[in-house]
Short mmCIF file of C-alpha atoms in Angstrom, two decimals:
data_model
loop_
_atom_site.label_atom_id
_atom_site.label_comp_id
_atom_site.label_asym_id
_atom_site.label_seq_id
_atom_site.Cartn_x
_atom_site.Cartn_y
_atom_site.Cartn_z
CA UNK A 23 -17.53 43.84 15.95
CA UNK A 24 -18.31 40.66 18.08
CA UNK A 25 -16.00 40.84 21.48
CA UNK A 26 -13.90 38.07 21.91
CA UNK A 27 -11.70 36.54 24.79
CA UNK A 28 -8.56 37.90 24.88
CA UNK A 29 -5.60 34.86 25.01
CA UNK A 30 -3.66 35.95 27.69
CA UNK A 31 -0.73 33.54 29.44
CA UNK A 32 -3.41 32.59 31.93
CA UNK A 33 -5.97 31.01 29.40
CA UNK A 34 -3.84 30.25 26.10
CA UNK A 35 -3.73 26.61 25.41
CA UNK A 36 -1.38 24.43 27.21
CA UNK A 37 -0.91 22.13 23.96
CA UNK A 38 2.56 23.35 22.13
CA UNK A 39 2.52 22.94 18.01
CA UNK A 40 6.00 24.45 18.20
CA UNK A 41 7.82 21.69 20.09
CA UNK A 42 11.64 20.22 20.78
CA UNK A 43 13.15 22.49 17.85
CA UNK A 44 17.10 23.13 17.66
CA UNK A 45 16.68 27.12 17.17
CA UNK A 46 19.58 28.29 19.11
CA UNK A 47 18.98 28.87 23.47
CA UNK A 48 17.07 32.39 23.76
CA UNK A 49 16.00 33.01 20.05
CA UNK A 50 13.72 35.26 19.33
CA UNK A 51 11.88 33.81 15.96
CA UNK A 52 10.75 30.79 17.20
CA UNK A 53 8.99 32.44 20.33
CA UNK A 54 7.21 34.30 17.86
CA UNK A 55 6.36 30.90 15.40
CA UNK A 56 5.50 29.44 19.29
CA UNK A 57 2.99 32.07 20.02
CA UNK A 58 1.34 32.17 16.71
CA UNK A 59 0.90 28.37 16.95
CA UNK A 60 -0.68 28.68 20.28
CA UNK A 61 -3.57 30.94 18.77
CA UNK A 62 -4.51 29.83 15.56
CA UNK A 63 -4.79 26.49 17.16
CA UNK A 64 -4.37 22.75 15.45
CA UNK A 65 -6.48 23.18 12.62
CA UNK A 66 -3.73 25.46 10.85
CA UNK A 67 -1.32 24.49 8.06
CA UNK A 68 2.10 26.29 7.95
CA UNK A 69 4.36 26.84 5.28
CA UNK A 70 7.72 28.10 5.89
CA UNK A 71 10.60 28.84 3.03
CA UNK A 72 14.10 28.67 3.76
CA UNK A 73 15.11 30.31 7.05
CA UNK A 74 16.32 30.01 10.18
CA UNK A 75 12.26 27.95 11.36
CA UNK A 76 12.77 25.81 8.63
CA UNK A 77 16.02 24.69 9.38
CA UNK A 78 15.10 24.40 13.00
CA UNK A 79 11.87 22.88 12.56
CA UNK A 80 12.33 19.74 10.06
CA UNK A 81 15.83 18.35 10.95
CA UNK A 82 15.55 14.92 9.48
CA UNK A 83 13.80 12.59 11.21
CA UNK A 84 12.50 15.26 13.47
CA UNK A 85 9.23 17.24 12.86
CA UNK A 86 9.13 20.11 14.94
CA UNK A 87 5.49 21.31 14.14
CA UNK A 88 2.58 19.61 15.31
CA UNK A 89 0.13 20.49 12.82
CA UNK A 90 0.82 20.22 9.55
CA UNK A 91 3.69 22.19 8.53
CA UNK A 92 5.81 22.17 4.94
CA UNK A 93 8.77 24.06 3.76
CA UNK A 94 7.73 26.13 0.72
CA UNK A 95 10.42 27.39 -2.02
CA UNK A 96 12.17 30.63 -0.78
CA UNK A 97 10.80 33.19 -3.01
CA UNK A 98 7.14 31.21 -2.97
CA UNK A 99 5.84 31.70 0.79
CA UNK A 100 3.33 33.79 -0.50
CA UNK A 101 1.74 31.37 -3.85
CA UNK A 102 2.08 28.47 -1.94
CA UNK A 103 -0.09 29.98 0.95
CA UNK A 104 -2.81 30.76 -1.60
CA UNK A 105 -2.53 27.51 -3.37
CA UNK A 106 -2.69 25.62 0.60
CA UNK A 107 -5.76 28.02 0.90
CA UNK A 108 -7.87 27.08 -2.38
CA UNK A 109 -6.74 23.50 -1.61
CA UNK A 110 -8.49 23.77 1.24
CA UNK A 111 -11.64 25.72 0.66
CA UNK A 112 -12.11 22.73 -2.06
CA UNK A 113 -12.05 19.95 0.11
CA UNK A 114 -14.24 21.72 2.23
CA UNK A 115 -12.50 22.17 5.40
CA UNK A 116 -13.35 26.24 5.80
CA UNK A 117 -12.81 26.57 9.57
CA UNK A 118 -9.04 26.03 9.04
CA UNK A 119 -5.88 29.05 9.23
CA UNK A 120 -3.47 29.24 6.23
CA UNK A 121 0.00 30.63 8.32
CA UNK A 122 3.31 31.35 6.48
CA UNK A 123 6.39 31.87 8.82
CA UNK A 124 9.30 33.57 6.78
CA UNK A 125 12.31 35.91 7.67
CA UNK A 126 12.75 38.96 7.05
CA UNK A 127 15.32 38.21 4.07
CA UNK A 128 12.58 35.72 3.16
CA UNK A 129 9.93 38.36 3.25
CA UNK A 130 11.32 41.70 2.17
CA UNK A 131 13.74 40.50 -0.41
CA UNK A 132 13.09 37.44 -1.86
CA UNK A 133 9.88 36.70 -0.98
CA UNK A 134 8.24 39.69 -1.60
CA UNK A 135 6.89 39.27 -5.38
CA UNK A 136 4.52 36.24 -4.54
CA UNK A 137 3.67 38.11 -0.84
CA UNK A 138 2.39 40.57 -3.00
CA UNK A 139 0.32 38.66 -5.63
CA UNK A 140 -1.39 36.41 -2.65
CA UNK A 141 -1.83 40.25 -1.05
CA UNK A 142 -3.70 41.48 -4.85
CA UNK A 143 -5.76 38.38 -4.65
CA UNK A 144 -6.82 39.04 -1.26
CA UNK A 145 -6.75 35.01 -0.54
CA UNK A 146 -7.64 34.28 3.18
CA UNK A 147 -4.12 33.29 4.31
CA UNK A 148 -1.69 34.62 8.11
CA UNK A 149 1.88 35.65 6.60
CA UNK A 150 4.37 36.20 9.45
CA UNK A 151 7.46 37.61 9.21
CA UNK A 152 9.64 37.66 12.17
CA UNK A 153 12.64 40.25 11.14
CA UNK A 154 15.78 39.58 12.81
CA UNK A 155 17.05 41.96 10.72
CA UNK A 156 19.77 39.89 8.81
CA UNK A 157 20.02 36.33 6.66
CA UNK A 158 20.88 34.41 10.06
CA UNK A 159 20.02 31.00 9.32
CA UNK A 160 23.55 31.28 6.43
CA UNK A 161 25.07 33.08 8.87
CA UNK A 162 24.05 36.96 9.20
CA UNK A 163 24.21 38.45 5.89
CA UNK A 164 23.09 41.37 5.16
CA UNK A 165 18.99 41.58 3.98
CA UNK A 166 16.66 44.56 3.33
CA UNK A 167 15.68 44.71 6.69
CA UNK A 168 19.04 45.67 7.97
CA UNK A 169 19.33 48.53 9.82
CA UNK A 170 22.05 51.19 9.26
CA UNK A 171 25.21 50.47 11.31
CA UNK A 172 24.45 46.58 11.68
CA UNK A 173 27.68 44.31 11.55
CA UNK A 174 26.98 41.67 9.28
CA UNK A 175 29.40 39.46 7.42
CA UNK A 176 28.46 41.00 3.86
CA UNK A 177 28.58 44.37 5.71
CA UNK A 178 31.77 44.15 7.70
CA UNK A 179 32.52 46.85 10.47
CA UNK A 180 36.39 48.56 9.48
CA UNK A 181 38.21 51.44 8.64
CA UNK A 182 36.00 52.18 5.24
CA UNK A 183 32.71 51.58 6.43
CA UNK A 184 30.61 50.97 9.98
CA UNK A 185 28.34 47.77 8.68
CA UNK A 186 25.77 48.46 6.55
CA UNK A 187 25.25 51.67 4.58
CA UNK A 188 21.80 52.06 4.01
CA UNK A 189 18.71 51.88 6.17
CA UNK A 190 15.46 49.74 6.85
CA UNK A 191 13.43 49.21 4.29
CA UNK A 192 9.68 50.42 5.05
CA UNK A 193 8.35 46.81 4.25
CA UNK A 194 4.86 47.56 6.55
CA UNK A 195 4.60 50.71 4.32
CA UNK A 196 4.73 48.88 1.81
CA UNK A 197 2.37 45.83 2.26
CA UNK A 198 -0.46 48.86 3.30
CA UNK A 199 -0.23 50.43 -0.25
CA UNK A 200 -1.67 47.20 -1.31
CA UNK A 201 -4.50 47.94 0.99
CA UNK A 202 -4.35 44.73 2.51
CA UNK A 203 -7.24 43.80 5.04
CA UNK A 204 -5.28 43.72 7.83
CA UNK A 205 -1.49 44.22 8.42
CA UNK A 206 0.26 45.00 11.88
CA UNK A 207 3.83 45.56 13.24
CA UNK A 208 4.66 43.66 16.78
CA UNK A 209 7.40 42.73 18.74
CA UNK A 210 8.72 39.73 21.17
CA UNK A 211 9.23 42.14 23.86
CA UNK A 212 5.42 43.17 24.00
CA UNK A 213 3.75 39.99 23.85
CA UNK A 214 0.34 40.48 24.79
CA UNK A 215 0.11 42.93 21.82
CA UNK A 216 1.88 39.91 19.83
CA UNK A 217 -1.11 37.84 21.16
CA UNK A 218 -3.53 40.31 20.22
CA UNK A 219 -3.11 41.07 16.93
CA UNK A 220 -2.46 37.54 16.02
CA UNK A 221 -5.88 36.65 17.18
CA UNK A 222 -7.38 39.43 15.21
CA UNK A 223 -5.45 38.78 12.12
CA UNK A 224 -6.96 34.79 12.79
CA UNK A 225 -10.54 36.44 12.44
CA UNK A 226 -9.77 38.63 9.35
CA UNK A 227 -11.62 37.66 6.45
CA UNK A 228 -8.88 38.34 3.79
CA UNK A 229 -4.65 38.74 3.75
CA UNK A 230 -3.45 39.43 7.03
CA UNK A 231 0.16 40.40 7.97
CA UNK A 232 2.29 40.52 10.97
CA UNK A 233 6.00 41.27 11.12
CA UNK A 234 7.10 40.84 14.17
CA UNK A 235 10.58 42.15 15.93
CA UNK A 236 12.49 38.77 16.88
CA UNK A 237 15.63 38.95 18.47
CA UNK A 238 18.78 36.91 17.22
CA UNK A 239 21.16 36.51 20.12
CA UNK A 240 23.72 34.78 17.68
CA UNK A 241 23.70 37.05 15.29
CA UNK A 242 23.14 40.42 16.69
CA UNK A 243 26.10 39.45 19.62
CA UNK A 244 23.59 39.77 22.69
CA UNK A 245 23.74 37.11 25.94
CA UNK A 246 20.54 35.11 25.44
CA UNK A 247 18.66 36.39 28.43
CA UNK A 248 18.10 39.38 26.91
CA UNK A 249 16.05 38.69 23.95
CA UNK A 250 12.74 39.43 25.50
CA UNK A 251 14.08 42.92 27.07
CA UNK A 252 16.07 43.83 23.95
CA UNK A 253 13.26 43.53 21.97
CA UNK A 254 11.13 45.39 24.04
CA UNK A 255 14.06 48.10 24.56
CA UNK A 256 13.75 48.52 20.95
CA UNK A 257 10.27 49.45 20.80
CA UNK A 258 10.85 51.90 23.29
CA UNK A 259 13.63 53.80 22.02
CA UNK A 260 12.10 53.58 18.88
CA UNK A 261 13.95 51.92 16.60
CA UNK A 262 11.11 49.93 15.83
CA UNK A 263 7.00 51.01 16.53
CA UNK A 264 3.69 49.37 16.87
CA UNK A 265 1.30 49.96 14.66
CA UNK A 266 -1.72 48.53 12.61
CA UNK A 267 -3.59 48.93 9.34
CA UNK A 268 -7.55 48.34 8.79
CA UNK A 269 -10.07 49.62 7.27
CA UNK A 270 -7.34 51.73 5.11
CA UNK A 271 -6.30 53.34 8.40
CA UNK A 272 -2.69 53.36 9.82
CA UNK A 273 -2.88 53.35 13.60
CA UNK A 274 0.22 53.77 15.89
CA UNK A 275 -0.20 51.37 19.54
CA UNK A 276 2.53 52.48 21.33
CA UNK A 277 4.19 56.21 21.76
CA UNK A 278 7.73 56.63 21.70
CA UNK A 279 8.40 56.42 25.41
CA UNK A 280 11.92 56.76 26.11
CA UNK A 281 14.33 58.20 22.95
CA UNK A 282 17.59 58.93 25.08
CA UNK A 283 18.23 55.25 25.94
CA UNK A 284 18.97 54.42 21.88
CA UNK A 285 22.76 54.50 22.48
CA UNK A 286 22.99 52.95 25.39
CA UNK A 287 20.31 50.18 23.35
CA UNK A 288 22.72 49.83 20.53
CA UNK A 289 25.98 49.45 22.73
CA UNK A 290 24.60 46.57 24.08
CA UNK A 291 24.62 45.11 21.63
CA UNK A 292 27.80 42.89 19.49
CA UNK A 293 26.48 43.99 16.11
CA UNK A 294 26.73 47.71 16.76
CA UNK A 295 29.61 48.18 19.28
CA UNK A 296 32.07 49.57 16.46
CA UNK A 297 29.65 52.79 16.55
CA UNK A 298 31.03 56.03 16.54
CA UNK A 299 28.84 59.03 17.98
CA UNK A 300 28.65 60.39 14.23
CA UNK A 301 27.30 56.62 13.46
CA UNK A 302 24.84 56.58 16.36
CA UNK A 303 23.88 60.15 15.53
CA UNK A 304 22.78 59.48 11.68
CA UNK A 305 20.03 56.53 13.31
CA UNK A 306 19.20 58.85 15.31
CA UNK A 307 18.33 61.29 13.02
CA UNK A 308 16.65 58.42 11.12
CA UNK A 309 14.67 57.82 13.98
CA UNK A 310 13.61 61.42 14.43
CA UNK A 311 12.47 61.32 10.69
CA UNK A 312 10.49 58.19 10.52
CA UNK A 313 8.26 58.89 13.74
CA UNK A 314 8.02 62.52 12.89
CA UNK A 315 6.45 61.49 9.37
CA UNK A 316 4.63 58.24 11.18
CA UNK A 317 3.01 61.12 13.84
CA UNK A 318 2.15 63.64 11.01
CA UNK A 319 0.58 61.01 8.54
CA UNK A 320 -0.93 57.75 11.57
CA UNK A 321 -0.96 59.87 14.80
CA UNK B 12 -1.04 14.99 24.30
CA UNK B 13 0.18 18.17 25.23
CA UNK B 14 3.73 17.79 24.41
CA UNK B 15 4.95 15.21 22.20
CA UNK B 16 6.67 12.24 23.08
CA UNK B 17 10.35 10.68 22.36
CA UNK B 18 10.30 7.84 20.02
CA UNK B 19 12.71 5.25 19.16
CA UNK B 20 14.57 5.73 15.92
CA UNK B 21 17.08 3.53 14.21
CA UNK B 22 19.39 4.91 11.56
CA UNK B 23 18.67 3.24 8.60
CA UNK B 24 22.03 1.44 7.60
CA UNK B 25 21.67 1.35 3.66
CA UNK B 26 19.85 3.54 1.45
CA UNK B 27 16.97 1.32 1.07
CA UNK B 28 15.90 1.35 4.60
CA UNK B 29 14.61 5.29 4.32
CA UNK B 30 11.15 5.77 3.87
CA UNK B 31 9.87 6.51 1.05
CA UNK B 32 7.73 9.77 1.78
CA UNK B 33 10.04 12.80 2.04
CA UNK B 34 8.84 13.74 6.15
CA UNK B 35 7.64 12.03 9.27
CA UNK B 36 4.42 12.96 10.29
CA UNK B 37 3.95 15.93 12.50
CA UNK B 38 5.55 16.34 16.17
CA UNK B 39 7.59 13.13 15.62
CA UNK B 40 10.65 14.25 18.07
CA UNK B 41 13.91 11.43 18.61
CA UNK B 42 15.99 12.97 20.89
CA UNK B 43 15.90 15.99 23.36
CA UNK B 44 17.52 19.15 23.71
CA UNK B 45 19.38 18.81 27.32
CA UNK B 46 23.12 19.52 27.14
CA UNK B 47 22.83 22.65 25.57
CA UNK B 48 22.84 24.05 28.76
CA UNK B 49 25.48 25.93 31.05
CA UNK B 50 22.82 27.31 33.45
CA UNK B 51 19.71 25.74 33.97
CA UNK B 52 16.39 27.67 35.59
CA UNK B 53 15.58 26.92 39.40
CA UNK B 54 11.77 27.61 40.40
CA UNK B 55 11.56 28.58 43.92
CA UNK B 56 7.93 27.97 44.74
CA UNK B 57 7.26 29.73 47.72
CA UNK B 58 7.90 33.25 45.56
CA UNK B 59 6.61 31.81 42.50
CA UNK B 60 3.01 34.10 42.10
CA UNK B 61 1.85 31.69 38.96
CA UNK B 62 1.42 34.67 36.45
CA UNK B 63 3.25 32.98 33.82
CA UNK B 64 5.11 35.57 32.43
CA UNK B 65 7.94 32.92 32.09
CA UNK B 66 5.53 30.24 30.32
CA UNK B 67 4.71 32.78 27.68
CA UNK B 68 8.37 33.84 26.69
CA UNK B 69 9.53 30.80 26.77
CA UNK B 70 10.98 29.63 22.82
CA UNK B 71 11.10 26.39 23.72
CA UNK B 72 7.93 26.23 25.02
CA UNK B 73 9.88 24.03 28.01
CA UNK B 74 7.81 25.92 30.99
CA UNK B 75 4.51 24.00 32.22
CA UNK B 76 1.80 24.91 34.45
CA UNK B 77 0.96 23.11 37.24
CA UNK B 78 -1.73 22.22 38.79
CA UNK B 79 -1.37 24.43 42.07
CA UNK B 80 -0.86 27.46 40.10
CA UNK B 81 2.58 27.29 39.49
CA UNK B 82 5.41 26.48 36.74
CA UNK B 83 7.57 23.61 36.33
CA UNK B 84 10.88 23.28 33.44
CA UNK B 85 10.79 20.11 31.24
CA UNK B 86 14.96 19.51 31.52
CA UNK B 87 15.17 17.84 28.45
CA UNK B 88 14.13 20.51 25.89
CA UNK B 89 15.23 23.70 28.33
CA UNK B 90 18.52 25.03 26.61
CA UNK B 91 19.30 27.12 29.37
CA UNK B 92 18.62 30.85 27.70
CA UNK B 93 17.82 32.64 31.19
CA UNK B 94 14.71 34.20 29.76
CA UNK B 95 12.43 33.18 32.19
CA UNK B 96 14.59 34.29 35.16
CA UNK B 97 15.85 37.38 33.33
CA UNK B 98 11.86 38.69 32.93
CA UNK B 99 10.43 37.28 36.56
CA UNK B 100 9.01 40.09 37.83
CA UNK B 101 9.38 38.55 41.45
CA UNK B 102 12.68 36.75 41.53
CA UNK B 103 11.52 33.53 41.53
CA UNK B 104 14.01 32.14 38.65
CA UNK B 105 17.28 31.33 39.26
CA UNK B 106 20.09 30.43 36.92
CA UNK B 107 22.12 27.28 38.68
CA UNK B 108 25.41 26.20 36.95
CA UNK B 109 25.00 22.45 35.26
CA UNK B 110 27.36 20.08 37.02
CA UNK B 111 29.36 17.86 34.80
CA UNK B 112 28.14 14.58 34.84
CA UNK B 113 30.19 11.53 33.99
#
């Protein structure tokens, strides 16, 4: 494999495609959309279904992107990224990205039939899902990516029930089993891996996918300076991992580093204050679960 | 163009004055973000190591470098989030309270 430059903070672009957005002060989704931007570069042509980017992004007269960017229909990310793509192989212009920026309600639950026939046709298209782990652009329902415990307004904290009943879904599990050419798991709060597998998934000749851990400070009840940290705090607890797929090959980047600071992670947090010990102790258990599998079967 | 610039709009008054195309074209921007803010980010230079840890996490992509190897914030699009100060790794970030301007 050819070695090529890293993009590091020091020798990234200065030019922003990402620019003068209303996303709300310290959000997590749009750093990610931001960064992506900044590697593939101007010659890249977004699409973006309904979600929190969209609704940030093209506020009448405003146009937040610039390169060219379009919203797409929410459950056709994934068709319209393959149609952008043949559009463009026909005119000629080769050199070019094909990016899709959806959420993870716009990924895992609505989106997901056309993510997976653009996946089965193995079109040359960058879909992005940043997963702030709840519908936030209506207002934080509930979406497959919810974790257990989550407040949300569809899965209201009370007497009956703490939030949301059932877990994560394993959405990076599942775009594998289509044995996609490349697919990889990343987080705001370890951004140089961000920046690395983006620029990979820039050179992969096929479908490449990224879903990337974006904090929410509005929905998920967290002060706004925390996004970065959060998300990184995450990681390490283990809530959420880092891992890649290639060559048919799961890969895990980061270890679990430091499982006893998961309660103290999830008490920071508005979204899961209502946690009882029994509450905290069934994601834990979760969590013990998913990496001991993830170990056996990647590690 | 790094950035794009500000330009003038005027709200059309009757239906007929929209355009006729359903979008502008790319990076056309009419008004800024300032006034979201409570706190806004104070670079103190002298600490200020240029690694640009700040630049990268910044959403709003509202951190610049400069041209001695430092950062400046573009006021007008910074809402005020604290990132940058909260993940300076030498202090050189600090949140100021907005005074109220008349």
């Amino acid at each position: 494999m050819v070695d090529i430059k890293k993009i590091t903070a020091k020798n990234m672009t200065d030019k922003e495609f990402f620019f003068g957005h209303k996303a709300c002060a310290g959000c997590g989704g749009s750093l990610a959309v931001r960064l992506a931007m900044k590697v593939f570069g101007e010659k890249t042509f977004a699409a973006l279904p309904a979600g929190c980017m969209s609704a940030v992004g093209f506020i009448f007269p405003q146009m937040a992107f610039l390169n060219n960017a379009i919203i797409s229909t929410f459950p056709g990310t994934g068709s319209m990224l393959s149609g952008m793509r043949a559009g463009l192989d026909a005119l000629g212009f080769h050199d070019t990205h094909v990016v899709g920026f959806a959420g993870d309600g716009g990924t895992a639950d609505i989106g997901l039939q056309a993510l997976s026939g653009a996946i089965d046709r193995g079109d040359r298209i960058i879909y992005i899902c940043y997963d702030n782990e709840a519908y936030m652009n209506t207002g934080v329902q509930k979406s497959g990516l919810t974790p257990y415990g989550t407040k949300t307004t569809t899965s209201p904290a009370g007497k009956n029930l703490s939030g949301a009943v059932t877990h994560k879904k394993n959405l990076f599990e599942i775009i594998a089993a289509h044995d996609i050419a490349y697919a990889a798991t990343a987080s705001v709060g370890y951004p140089q891996d961000y920046l690395n597998k983006l620029s990979k998934a820039a050179r992969v000749n096929g479908t490449s996918y990224i879903h990337i851990y974006a904090t929410c400070p509005t929905g998920w009840g967290t002060p706004t300076e925390t996004s970065v940290s959060l998300a990184k705090e995450a990681v390490d607890c283990g809530l959420w991992y880092l891992a890649e797929y290639e060559n048919s090959t799961f890969k895990i980047n980061r270890k679990l580093t430091k499982p006893e600071l998961l309660k103290e992670h999830l008490l920071k947090q508005g979204r899961f204050k209502h946690l009882t010990d029994e509450d905290i102790k069934v994601i834990e258990s979760e969590r013990d679960r998913k990496w001991e599998r993830m170990l056996e079967k990647w590690g | 163009m790094l950035k794009p610039e500000i330009k003038n709009y005027v709200t059309p008054k009757h239906i007929r004055d929209y355009p006729t195309g359903p979008s502008f074209e790319a990076g056309h921007l009419v008004s800024i973000n300032a006034g979201w803010r409570t706190f806004k980010p104070v670079v103190d230079i002298n600490v200020c190591t240029g690694c640009y840890q700040c630049y990268l996490l910044c959403p709003d992509g509202a951190i610049s470098k400069t041209d001695n190897k430092k950062i400046e914030f573009d006021y007008s699009f910074c809402k005020g989030c604290g990132v940058c100060a909260h993940e300076c790794s030498f202090n050189a970030i600090s949140m100021v309270k907005e005074e109220l301007t008349k």
